[in-house]
Amino acid sequence: MSSTHFPFSAVVGQDDLRLALLLNAVSPAVGGVLVRGEKGTAKSTAVRALSALLPQVDVVPGCRFSCAPAAPDPSCPDGPHESGPGALRPARMVELPVGASEDRLVGALDIERALAEGVKAFEPGLLADAHRGILYVDEVNLLHDHLVDVLLDAAAMGASYVEREGVSVRHAARFLLVGTMNPEEGELRPQLLDRFGLTVEVAASREPAQRVEVVRRRLAYEDDPAGFATRWAGDEHEVRARVVAARALLPKVSLGDTALLQIAATCAGFEVDGMRADIVMARTATALAAWAGRTDVRKEDVRQAALLALPHRRRRNPFDAPGLDEDMLDRILDEFPDEDPEPEPEPEPEGPDDSGPEDDGPGGGPDGGPGGTPPQGDGSQDPDTPAESPETPETGEAPAEAPEAPQPAAQEAAGPEQAAVRAAEPFRTKMLSVPGLGEGASGRRSRARTAHGRTTGAQRPRGHLTKLHLAATIQAAAPHQKARGRDGRGLVIRKDDLRQATREGREGNLVLFVVDASGSMAARQRMSAVKGAVMSLLLDAYQRRDKVGLITFRGATAELALPPTSSVDAAAARLEQLPTGGRTPLAAGLLKAHEVLRIERLRDPSRRPLLVVVTDGRATSAGNVGGRTDSSPRELAGHSARLLQAGGVASVVVDCESGPVRLGLAGVLAQDLGGPSVTLDGLRADSLAGLVKNVRTAVASTASPHSSSNSNRRVA
């Protein structure tokens, strides 16, 4: 397989993506790019191709941290460096794997040598490798939060700090940070989104001619990578030369008061939090002017900078779609017209008006996008789903339900599907947690042994030592000092003395929702409240870094509406579209949950589940439960619930029954599941005081008196 990358200038379309990458190549101070989009949209291809366009870097020979000979880093671990000629090498593109450890990212100290000899023996990490190049994180939304924090801190400060028990190392780490992600697999926290300078939404073209060109070029590249790269070498050289010229022009670009007012008014008008957006917009507009060969920033530069720097900073919760109202943007900018729009001195206009953007065709040619005037937004590309159709009028539906009494079976018989209703306003819920001590992915829900958190003890390291427990190490070494011939001030430390700190923090869980969508839930106000409650729990799951899944049951079947995923907004979208009607196959819904959890245990055994059943507890249909006819629907539901309880699954039943006459079936279901039952009103944060305690008590009572925390982790 050839190592020749697909040429950057041969990427078809994706003008905003290519422009954002090139602006960061011109001015790394812009702060990097986050590329959001569906799979198969050339995200990784464009990023990997960018490194070939960056100028070569001059480095100190033998320096592992890529110091510049003219201005070496005074705190470089390989320094101090003698003055002398440097060596040219291509700019690197370093990829950070999703499963990388913190030591692999920032580097690691040899703790044993540091304690015994006082030597800072340091092995550089990926941040050092990426210095003066590109650091690329594919699927950045799946990276552990603490790694993202470290990564963005280094990008913001231009340096990486490694500290282990008082021994510290610092080295320069200035790089172009590029992250790609598929929003369907989960979102980044708003605080982390804000740390990326620019964000681009990409989607596959719907134009047949452009799609044909994509296929043609990809096949040609795969048949002969070297030959394909040679055919595009001229275009690559032109773009590379333009990057070099724009870098040289950048210090001469003037950011006038009018442009600054436009930037400030835009950020204020869109109610963007903090001042980072203003700074990023200013740097981006300056880079746009340099890329266009100008020394003054104009309104079109500010407009394009806003389209790249603001959409991801407008999100207030995970269910908000990123975007910017371009009409509002134009109204704000029109309040501050350019004061002196003098014509460009470089190219002489050939016609009466040559100030508009060039017509680059469909965006697939060598001069499409990056080679011409920067595109001024792309309103045609919208990766979101089609706009919702208005709600179906309620005419033709059953009249609004009176206070609920036991309903006849005929009302729940399979009938016409009722239209989906909107969810009520979400509210803040109190935390639900899984009992015991887990070892899953870091998060904010249940107790777990994690790499970060409060220190609870010490143990012998399993593999590479990462978190030294200094006191335990000294205690292990102290009794042997005389036998080891200690005669100096330092301790004689051996590898067997080293102790790893054990820490306790919080983990993310798999929150599996099982939602009753049968006819008994079909009253519009009632279903709206149910959806609002589930939406509130989804928002809580997003904030606690959980995976979520959604099962619905109605009629005769249960459906896995959303397989377990980190994309909470995908679950919210499925919930909004959920129709109701038909009988109530409660047993089928519970058995479907049992099957999903069994499969997920095999895929991710360390992530513990929390089952949230949203129902009024009625069971009027056996559903598809393997053809059993010897039991009533209610008995089958109880059997299915006890099967989940026997597996140690922590469960909560959200009781949706309302009205003056109540059957209390949800409470019976909760007993069968071994978990608590809570009403819709009781789910709110101010009225849920005892629920976490009840979840812990109920599940713990199902375990053997001799169970340890290990057995809790196994069954839960």
XYZ file of C-alpha atoms in Angstrom:
716
model
C 0.000 0.000 0.000
C 1.522 3.322 -1.043
C 2.140 6.008 1.595
C 1.378 8.757 -0.931
C -1.457 10.886 0.406
C -4.394 11.956 -1.720
C -3.547 15.483 -2.986
C -5.235 18.316 -1.109
C -6.082 20.214 -4.289
C -7.775 17.102 -5.734
C -10.419 16.975 -2.997
C -13.786 17.565 -4.662
C -15.954 20.285 -3.155
C -15.881 20.816 0.651
C -14.810 24.438 0.128
C -15.413 25.489 3.749
C -13.395 22.531 5.054
C -10.431 23.256 2.808
C -10.584 26.973 3.563
C -10.624 26.420 7.346
C -7.617 24.100 7.133
C -5.681 26.542 4.952
C -6.436 29.485 7.242
C -4.911 27.549 10.124
C -1.908 26.734 7.954
C -1.514 30.472 7.320
C -2.078 31.425 10.977
C -1.852 28.597 13.537
C -2.948 31.146 16.166
C -6.490 30.768 14.814
C -6.759 27.772 17.135
C -7.360 24.683 15.015
C -10.351 23.171 13.265
C -13.096 20.819 14.387
C -14.627 19.033 11.402
C -18.123 17.685 12.029
C -19.947 15.514 9.532
C -21.275 12.209 8.419
C -18.995 9.346 7.508
C -17.455 9.231 4.038
C -17.156 12.988 3.480
C -13.360 13.260 2.982
C -12.726 14.644 6.477
C -9.656 12.502 7.157
C -8.502 12.651 3.538
C -8.354 16.451 3.532
C -6.589 16.627 6.899
C -3.917 14.077 5.975
C -3.325 15.880 2.672
C -2.758 19.233 4.387
C 0.664 18.302 5.811
C 2.152 18.201 2.296
C 1.264 21.896 1.849
C 3.045 23.135 4.961
C 6.549 24.631 4.518
C 9.508 22.617 5.740
C 10.753 23.345 9.259
C 14.317 24.086 10.322
C 15.227 22.075 13.454
C 18.229 21.597 15.718
C 19.898 18.320 14.664
C 19.238 15.559 17.186
C 16.671 17.517 19.203
C 13.663 15.316 19.976
C 11.490 18.399 20.507
C 12.047 20.097 17.120
C 13.628 23.273 18.470
C 14.315 26.014 15.919
C 18.058 26.777 15.578
C 17.411 30.538 15.498
C 15.327 30.502 18.705
C 15.687 27.236 20.638
C 13.371 26.605 23.576
C 15.344 27.585 26.715
C 13.501 24.904 28.755
C 13.945 22.127 26.181
C 14.729 18.844 27.991
C 17.387 18.135 25.344
C 18.957 21.577 25.789
C 20.738 23.807 26.121
C 21.484 23.867 22.399
C 24.679 25.222 20.881
C 24.314 27.718 18.052
C 24.855 26.200 14.660
C 23.221 25.281 11.372
C 19.882 23.535 11.429
C 18.424 20.727 9.371
C 15.336 21.013 7.186
C 12.634 18.386 7.411
C 8.985 18.199 6.315
C 6.322 19.314 8.768
C 4.939 16.285 10.603
C 1.370 15.178 10.907
C 0.933 13.188 14.123
C -2.217 11.159 14.723
C -3.552 10.672 18.251
C -5.352 7.320 18.614
C -8.654 7.322 20.499
C -7.338 4.714 22.947
C -4.071 6.520 23.737
C -2.991 6.917 27.352
C -2.068 10.212 28.971
C 1.586 9.148 29.080
C 1.533 8.461 25.341
C 0.147 11.947 24.749
C 2.328 14.086 27.018
C 5.299 11.777 27.567
C 6.475 9.978 30.684
C 9.111 10.382 33.361
C 11.200 7.484 34.637
C 10.013 7.699 38.254
C 12.502 5.118 39.513
C 15.502 7.093 38.217
C 13.966 10.378 39.342
C 13.664 9.150 42.952
C 16.911 7.211 43.157
C 19.222 9.405 41.041
C 17.425 12.747 40.753
C 17.629 12.463 36.942
C 14.859 13.812 34.725
C 14.799 10.891 32.322
C 11.942 11.898 30.009
C 10.448 10.020 27.050
C 8.671 12.491 24.714
C 5.036 11.937 23.796
C 2.898 12.813 20.811
C 2.697 16.492 21.793
C 6.465 16.763 21.357
C 6.328 14.955 18.015
C 3.628 17.360 16.764
C 5.525 20.555 17.695
C 5.628 22.862 14.636
C 3.398 20.468 12.694
C -0.136 19.058 12.769
C -1.779 17.043 15.531
C -4.757 15.162 14.133
C -7.393 13.512 16.339
C -9.876 11.367 14.450
C -13.146 10.784 16.345
C -12.166 13.428 18.888
C -15.609 13.127 20.515
C -14.723 9.564 21.579
C -11.478 10.634 23.268
C -11.489 10.534 27.074
C -12.368 13.905 28.563
C -9.159 14.279 30.562
C -7.092 13.697 27.403
C -9.091 16.338 25.531
C -8.478 18.759 28.411
C -4.728 18.110 28.317
C -4.658 18.412 24.548
C -6.521 21.723 24.405
C -4.535 23.196 27.297
C -1.299 22.451 25.452
C -2.702 23.938 22.237
C -3.758 27.117 24.070
C -0.488 27.598 26.004
C 1.902 26.384 23.323
C 3.630 24.168 25.875
C 3.231 20.809 27.569
C 3.850 20.225 31.277
C 4.544 16.790 32.743
C 4.571 16.514 36.514
C 5.005 13.390 38.618
C 5.362 13.776 42.386
C 7.284 17.048 42.311
C 9.428 16.175 39.288
C 8.370 18.327 36.320
C 9.328 18.768 32.690
C 8.188 21.481 30.292
C 8.661 21.661 26.547
C 7.239 23.704 23.679
C 4.193 22.255 21.913
C 2.842 24.552 19.213
C 0.878 22.728 16.563
C -2.103 22.978 14.255
C -4.846 21.037 16.023
C -7.421 19.307 13.822
C -10.200 17.106 15.137
C -12.834 15.219 13.177
C -16.037 13.699 14.510
C -19.336 12.185 13.485
C -22.061 13.863 15.604
C -24.116 10.652 15.487
C -21.534 9.084 17.816
C -21.806 11.769 20.493
C -21.014 15.412 21.106
C -18.181 17.254 22.753
C -18.959 19.288 25.847
C -19.657 22.985 25.091
C -16.552 23.948 27.087
C -14.413 21.811 24.779
C -16.187 22.954 21.621
C -15.306 26.530 22.521
C -11.592 25.674 22.618
C -11.498 24.842 18.907
C -10.971 27.977 16.854
C -13.102 27.049 13.848
C -15.754 24.450 13.151
C -16.910 23.185 9.775
C -19.986 21.105 9.008
C -19.451 18.773 6.058
C -21.906 16.629 4.140
C -21.796 14.598 0.960
C -22.855 16.474 -2.137
C -26.298 15.754 -3.548
C -25.194 16.804 -7.051
C -24.800 13.705 -9.268
C -22.030 15.290 -11.360
C -19.959 16.096 -8.295
C -20.465 12.626 -6.830
C -19.330 11.121 -10.135
C -16.164 13.218 -9.994
C -15.472 12.042 -6.431
C -15.697 8.398 -7.499
C -13.605 8.987 -10.622
C -10.749 10.635 -8.728
C -10.778 8.117 -5.905
C -10.575 5.173 -8.279
C -7.780 6.849 -10.241
C -5.833 7.432 -7.026
C -6.249 3.848 -5.822
C -5.133 2.475 -9.205
C -1.927 4.547 -9.280
C -1.293 6.734 -6.193
C 2.087 8.018 -7.369
C 0.877 8.812 -10.869
C -2.233 10.536 -9.554
C -0.133 12.672 -7.200
C 2.184 13.602 -10.070
C -0.752 14.852 -12.172
C -1.766 17.167 -9.331
C 1.763 18.257 -8.401
C 1.435 21.616 -10.176
C -1.752 22.518 -8.324
C -0.230 21.407 -5.042
C 2.783 23.636 -5.674
C 0.522 26.636 -6.340
C -1.417 26.165 -3.102
C 1.801 25.630 -1.134
C 3.292 28.820 -2.579
C 0.148 30.722 -1.705
C 0.320 29.501 1.910
C 3.940 30.702 2.137
C 3.027 34.083 0.628
C 0.064 34.516 2.975
C 2.246 33.690 5.992
C 4.710 36.364 4.919
C 1.925 38.914 4.386
C 0.098 38.168 7.646
C 2.146 40.539 9.911
C 1.381 43.409 7.532
C -2.412 42.985 7.627
C -4.173 45.843 9.417
C -7.224 45.111 11.548
C -8.969 48.486 11.633
C -11.425 49.864 14.156
C -14.373 49.260 11.819
C -13.526 45.557 11.509
C -13.101 45.298 15.281
C -16.524 46.914 15.801
C -18.047 44.476 13.317
C -16.500 41.541 15.185
C -17.579 42.773 18.611
C -21.115 43.581 17.437
C -21.451 40.161 15.816
C -20.386 38.266 18.933
C -22.598 40.417 21.132
C -25.562 40.131 18.762
C -25.394 36.340 18.797
C -24.949 36.316 22.600
C -21.731 34.309 22.490
C -20.295 33.600 25.941
C -16.849 34.899 26.855
C -14.283 36.703 24.705
C -12.610 33.773 22.950
C -14.962 34.099 19.969
C -13.980 37.754 19.417
C -10.285 36.880 19.455
C -10.704 33.903 17.130
C -12.802 35.962 14.706
C -10.141 38.690 14.643
C -7.377 36.195 13.889
C -9.482 34.417 11.281
C -10.457 37.638 9.492
C -6.789 38.677 9.419
C -5.792 35.305 7.952
C -8.571 35.603 5.347
C -7.243 38.969 4.233
C -3.708 37.570 3.956
C -5.010 34.555 2.034
C -6.720 36.929 -0.413
C -3.473 38.895 -0.816
C -4.714 42.026 0.971
C -3.372 44.059 3.859
C -6.758 45.313 5.080
C -9.615 43.375 6.690
C -12.997 43.909 5.036
C -16.595 43.129 5.857
C -16.585 39.961 3.756
C -13.636 38.697 5.802
C -15.518 39.337 9.052
C -18.619 37.625 7.647
C -16.702 34.508 6.627
C -14.873 34.470 9.969
C -18.225 34.517 11.784
C -19.524 31.596 9.724
C -16.491 29.540 10.700
C -15.947 30.649 14.309
C -19.425 31.130 15.811
C -21.842 28.260 14.986
C -20.423 25.800 17.539
C -20.330 28.533 20.191
C -24.065 29.127 19.857
C -25.093 25.746 21.311
C -26.703 25.960 24.731
C -27.519 22.249 25.162
C -26.842 19.042 23.212
C -30.231 19.170 21.485
C -29.510 22.507 19.762
C -28.412 22.184 16.150
C -25.243 24.201 15.433
C -25.735 27.011 12.994
C -25.925 30.738 12.433
C -28.736 32.956 11.122
C -27.048 34.510 8.088
C -29.772 37.136 7.624
C -29.195 38.334 11.175
C -25.435 38.309 10.545
C -25.868 40.527 7.487
C -28.092 42.962 9.407
C -25.452 43.322 12.123
C -22.619 43.856 9.657
C -24.624 46.371 7.617
C -24.656 48.657 10.657
C -20.874 49.059 10.254
C -20.086 49.552 6.526
C -16.471 49.632 5.397
C -15.249 53.207 5.564
C -12.888 53.254 2.618
C -13.587 50.444 0.138
C -10.735 51.308 -2.225
C -10.151 49.049 -5.243
C -7.403 46.456 -5.079
C -4.066 47.668 -6.521
C -2.953 44.190 -7.682
C -5.145 42.852 -10.536
C -6.654 45.398 -12.923
C -10.410 44.832 -13.266
C -11.378 43.606 -16.702
C -15.009 44.634 -16.496
C -17.246 47.152 -14.797
C -17.385 45.086 -11.608
C -14.712 42.538 -10.673
C -15.026 42.616 -6.905
C -17.334 39.606 -6.493
C -16.197 36.052 -5.883
C -14.890 34.070 -8.799
C -17.091 31.417 -10.352
C -15.130 28.282 -9.637
C -17.670 25.877 -10.990
C -18.975 23.016 -8.934
C -15.978 23.069 -6.592
C -14.159 19.993 -7.821
C -11.461 21.462 -10.023
C -7.966 22.389 -8.977
C -9.004 26.039 -8.542
C -12.297 25.314 -6.763
C -12.472 26.757 -3.262
C -8.957 27.298 -1.896
C -7.563 28.712 -5.126
C -10.198 31.434 -5.500
C -11.963 33.941 -3.330
C -12.996 32.342 -0.027
C -16.575 31.109 -0.178
C -19.001 33.326 1.720
C -20.917 30.577 3.496
C -22.711 27.597 2.097
C -26.353 27.706 2.861
C -27.058 24.827 0.523
C -25.297 22.205 2.589
C -27.389 21.205 5.579
C -26.592 17.794 7.049
C -29.550 17.981 9.378
C -32.649 15.954 8.793
C -35.506 17.573 6.838
C -37.521 20.133 8.762
C -40.284 18.721 10.894
C -43.720 18.755 9.375
C -46.336 20.522 11.498
C -48.220 18.450 14.003
C -51.229 16.632 12.712
C -54.396 18.380 13.914
C -56.147 16.520 16.633
C -59.330 16.175 14.648
C -60.046 12.528 14.108
C -58.256 11.448 17.262
C -59.961 10.190 20.378
C -61.121 13.094 22.552
C -58.881 14.143 25.412
C -58.938 11.590 28.183
C -60.847 12.221 31.351
C -59.153 11.430 34.678
C -57.847 7.969 34.107
C -59.696 4.944 35.384
C -59.042 1.346 34.386
C -59.415 1.322 30.615
C -61.199 -1.399 28.673
C -59.053 -3.642 26.570
C -60.793 -2.465 23.420
C -59.267 0.997 23.810
C -55.792 -0.511 23.717
C -56.407 -2.790 20.784
C -54.136 -2.219 17.828
C -55.550 0.660 15.866
C -54.507 3.682 13.802
C -51.133 5.081 14.771
C -51.415 8.454 16.480
C -49.169 11.336 15.496
C -46.074 12.103 17.527
C -46.340 14.957 20.006
C -43.651 17.339 21.119
C -41.845 16.868 24.401
C -42.611 19.147 27.308
C -39.914 21.499 28.552
C -36.965 19.533 30.031
C -36.167 19.966 33.709
C -33.225 19.198 35.970
C -33.199 15.720 37.461
C -31.255 14.346 40.372
C -28.565 11.788 39.753
C -29.390 8.107 39.382
C -26.416 5.838 39.957
C -25.470 2.178 39.823
C -24.431 0.578 43.148
C -21.006 -0.870 43.801
C -17.622 0.221 42.504
C -17.079 -0.022 38.760
C -14.106 0.213 36.444
C -15.746 1.667 33.348
C -14.972 4.660 31.160
C -14.486 7.921 33.026
C -17.672 9.919 33.457
C -19.805 11.617 36.088
C -22.394 9.140 37.292
C -21.415 6.097 39.393
C -18.469 5.394 41.686
C -15.530 3.711 39.980
C -11.801 3.136 40.044
C -10.404 5.656 37.577
C -7.106 7.181 36.506
C -8.184 10.530 37.938
C -9.908 11.193 41.237
C -9.194 11.075 44.947
C -6.464 8.710 46.119
C -7.869 5.806 48.134
C -4.880 3.492 48.512
C -1.859 1.928 46.884
C -0.985 -1.294 45.088
C 1.841 -2.828 43.121
C 1.760 -1.474 39.562
C 0.326 -3.702 36.857
C 2.413 -2.765 33.853
C 3.846 0.743 33.453
C 3.753 2.964 36.554
C 1.661 6.078 35.922
C 0.506 7.485 39.302
C 3.155 7.066 41.998
C 2.018 6.752 45.613
C 5.055 8.371 47.204
C 4.352 7.516 50.858
C 3.650 3.852 50.112
C 6.808 3.628 47.980
C 8.963 5.031 50.787
C 7.322 2.693 53.307
C 8.095 -0.278 51.070
C 11.744 0.746 50.598
C 12.580 1.961 54.130
C 13.016 -1.434 55.904
C 15.633 -2.549 53.369
C 17.982 0.442 53.382
C 20.602 -1.116 55.659
C 20.623 -4.392 53.740
C 21.047 -2.482 50.496
C 24.088 -0.665 51.820
C 22.669 2.833 51.944
C 25.405 5.301 52.918
C 24.252 8.555 51.330
C 21.359 10.950 51.646
C 19.081 9.394 49.030
C 16.993 6.276 49.422
C 17.996 3.132 47.600
C 14.877 2.493 45.512
C 14.265 -0.674 43.556
C 11.529 -1.439 41.112
C 9.766 -3.762 43.559
C 9.352 -0.840 45.974
C 7.280 1.279 43.603
C 3.593 1.564 44.449
C 0.794 2.692 42.159
C -1.842 5.030 43.624
C -5.389 3.702 43.383
C -7.953 6.405 42.774
C -11.697 6.652 42.950
C -13.760 8.888 40.705
C -16.874 8.595 38.594
C -17.675 6.488 35.561
C -20.136 6.810 32.706
C -22.816 4.158 32.437
C -25.094 2.709 29.795
C -28.525 4.230 30.427
C -31.076 2.110 28.569
C -34.549 3.640 28.264
C -37.541 1.327 27.782
C -40.494 3.565 26.842
C -44.141 2.492 26.702
C -45.672 3.889 23.481
C -48.959 1.967 23.638
C -52.492 3.317 23.498
C -52.720 3.735 27.266
C -49.999 6.398 26.983
C -51.604 8.175 24.046
C -53.264 11.147 25.744
C -51.413 14.054 24.152
C -50.650 16.042 27.292
C -49.608 12.889 29.082
C -47.268 11.700 26.323
C -45.806 15.198 26.081
C -44.981 15.035 29.802
C -43.487 11.548 29.386
C -41.271 12.720 26.545
C -40.250 15.759 28.557
C -39.185 13.520 31.435
C -37.163 11.222 29.167
C -35.634 14.271 27.450
C -34.591 15.559 30.879
C -32.935 12.228 31.672
C -31.197 12.303 28.299
C -29.824 15.749 29.051
C -28.588 14.431 32.385
C -26.967 11.465 30.590
C -25.187 13.864 28.222
C -23.782 15.864 31.102
C -22.620 12.692 32.866
C -20.925 11.256 29.730
C -23.111 8.153 29.472
C -23.982 5.967 26.558
C -27.711 5.792 25.937
C -30.079 3.392 24.196
C -33.808 3.557 23.478
C -36.327 0.695 23.310
C -40.000 1.330 22.596
C -42.886 -1.134 22.811
C -46.407 -0.934 21.414
C -48.855 -3.174 19.533
C -47.314 -6.644 19.494
C -43.591 -5.878 19.387
C -40.705 -4.099 21.061
C -38.253 -2.188 18.898
C -34.687 -1.089 19.506
C -35.247 2.464 18.298
C -31.639 3.467 19.020
C -28.776 1.018 19.691
C -26.507 2.086 22.574
C -24.565 5.148 21.480
C -22.844 8.221 22.832
C -25.046 10.459 20.679
C -27.648 11.793 23.080
C -29.090 14.117 20.449
C -29.753 11.110 18.210
C -31.811 9.605 21.040
C -33.671 12.903 21.460
C -34.494 12.973 17.741
C -35.880 9.415 17.849
C -37.925 10.293 20.915
C -39.475 13.329 19.243
C -40.633 11.196 16.320
C -42.096 8.453 18.528
C -45.748 7.661 17.646
C -48.189 5.997 20.037
C -51.083 3.552 19.832
C -51.930 -0.119 20.114
C -51.782 -2.658 22.922
C -49.097 -2.881 25.646
C -46.513 -5.685 25.222
C -44.616 -4.886 28.435
C -42.950 -8.307 28.587
C -41.612 -7.879 25.048
C -40.055 -4.525 26.004
C -38.336 -5.980 29.069
C -37.040 -9.024 27.199
C -35.703 -6.758 24.471
C -33.837 -4.824 27.165
C -32.410 -8.086 28.531
C -31.155 -9.033 25.063
C -29.596 -5.616 24.395
C -27.820 -5.576 27.760
C -26.502 -9.108 27.236
C -24.925 -8.081 23.919
C -23.538 -4.854 25.360
C -21.865 -6.768 28.211
C -19.897 -8.680 25.590
C -18.975 -5.522 23.682
C -18.120 -3.325 26.655
C -17.950 -5.434 29.830
C -16.634 -2.628 32.040
C -19.557 -0.257 31.376
C -22.364 -0.985 33.827
C -26.014 -0.491 32.825
C -28.859 1.487 34.362
C -32.338 0.502 33.116
C -35.014 3.225 33.091
C -38.507 1.847 32.349
C -41.072 4.547 31.504
C -44.591 3.064 31.725
C -47.874 3.015 33.594
C -47.249 -0.673 34.362
C -50.098 -2.093 32.290
C -49.583 -5.249 30.243
C -52.364 -6.098 27.784
C -50.427 -8.096 25.188
C -47.935 -10.943 25.416
C -46.146 -9.611 22.366
C -43.318 -11.501 20.695
C -41.973 -13.436 23.691
C -41.202 -16.734 22.030
C -44.749 -17.985 21.565
C -45.583 -18.609 25.247
C -49.342 -18.920 25.755
C -49.500 -20.500 29.216
C -49.280 -17.201 31.094
C -51.134 -13.902 31.089
C -49.415 -10.734 29.783
C -49.058 -9.517 33.363
C -47.385 -12.758 34.494
C -45.039 -12.676 31.511
C -44.073 -9.110 32.358
C -43.324 -10.103 35.961
C -41.219 -13.053 34.806
C -39.254 -10.811 32.422
C -38.677 -8.232 35.166
C -37.385 -10.852 37.614
C -35.011 -12.103 34.902
C -33.441 -8.634 34.755
C -33.282 -8.462 38.547
C -31.510 -11.827 38.692
C -28.864 -10.414 36.357
C -28.126 -7.621 38.829
C -29.330 -4.831 36.531
C -29.956 -1.575 38.408
C -33.428 -0.376 37.415
C -35.755 2.565 37.942
C -39.441 2.636 36.958
C -40.879 6.027 36.012
C -44.604 5.681 36.837
C -46.674 7.486 34.194
C -50.091 6.621 35.636
C -52.233 9.660 36.417
C -55.750 10.490 37.506
C -57.725 9.911 40.713
C -58.053 6.147 40.191
C -54.690 4.367 40.135
C -53.915 0.692 39.777
C -50.369 0.865 41.147
C -49.055 -1.530 38.484
C -45.823 0.424 37.992
C -45.007 -0.116 41.661
C -45.502 -3.870 41.251
C -43.194 -3.802 38.228
C -40.565 -1.924 40.241
C -40.684 -4.626 42.922
C -40.198 -7.322 40.289
C -37.215 -5.394 38.887
C -35.779 -4.829 42.369
C -35.625 -1.066 41.942
C -37.537 2.036 43.007
C -40.593 3.562 41.361
C -40.906 7.312 40.916
C -43.714 9.408 39.464
C -43.217 11.944 36.694
C -43.481 14.773 39.218
C -41.151 12.970 41.608
C -38.471 12.795 38.923
C -37.648 16.468 39.340
C -34.477 17.372 41.203
C -36.272 19.020 44.096
C -38.444 15.967 44.815
C -36.146 13.032 44.113
C -34.194 13.066 47.342
C -34.356 9.380 48.183
C -34.181 7.809 44.737
C -30.418 7.214 44.531
C -30.450 5.627 47.969
C -33.376 3.433 46.945
C -31.591 2.271 43.778
C -28.530 1.324 45.809
C -30.527 -0.427 48.529
C -32.821 -2.316 46.161
C -30.040 -3.745 44.011
C -27.702 -4.422 46.922
C -30.429 -6.440 48.615
C -30.479 -8.844 45.653
C -26.798 -9.685 46.104
C -25.471 -12.383 48.422
C -24.397 -11.239 51.909
C -20.913 -12.426 50.984
C -20.812 -10.394 47.755
C -17.842 -8.122 47.278
C -17.526 -5.007 45.156
C -16.147 -7.285 42.454
C -19.363 -9.329 42.362
C -21.383 -6.121 42.224
C -19.445 -5.048 39.201
C -19.947 -8.432 37.600
C -23.715 -8.617 37.943
C -24.424 -4.930 37.451
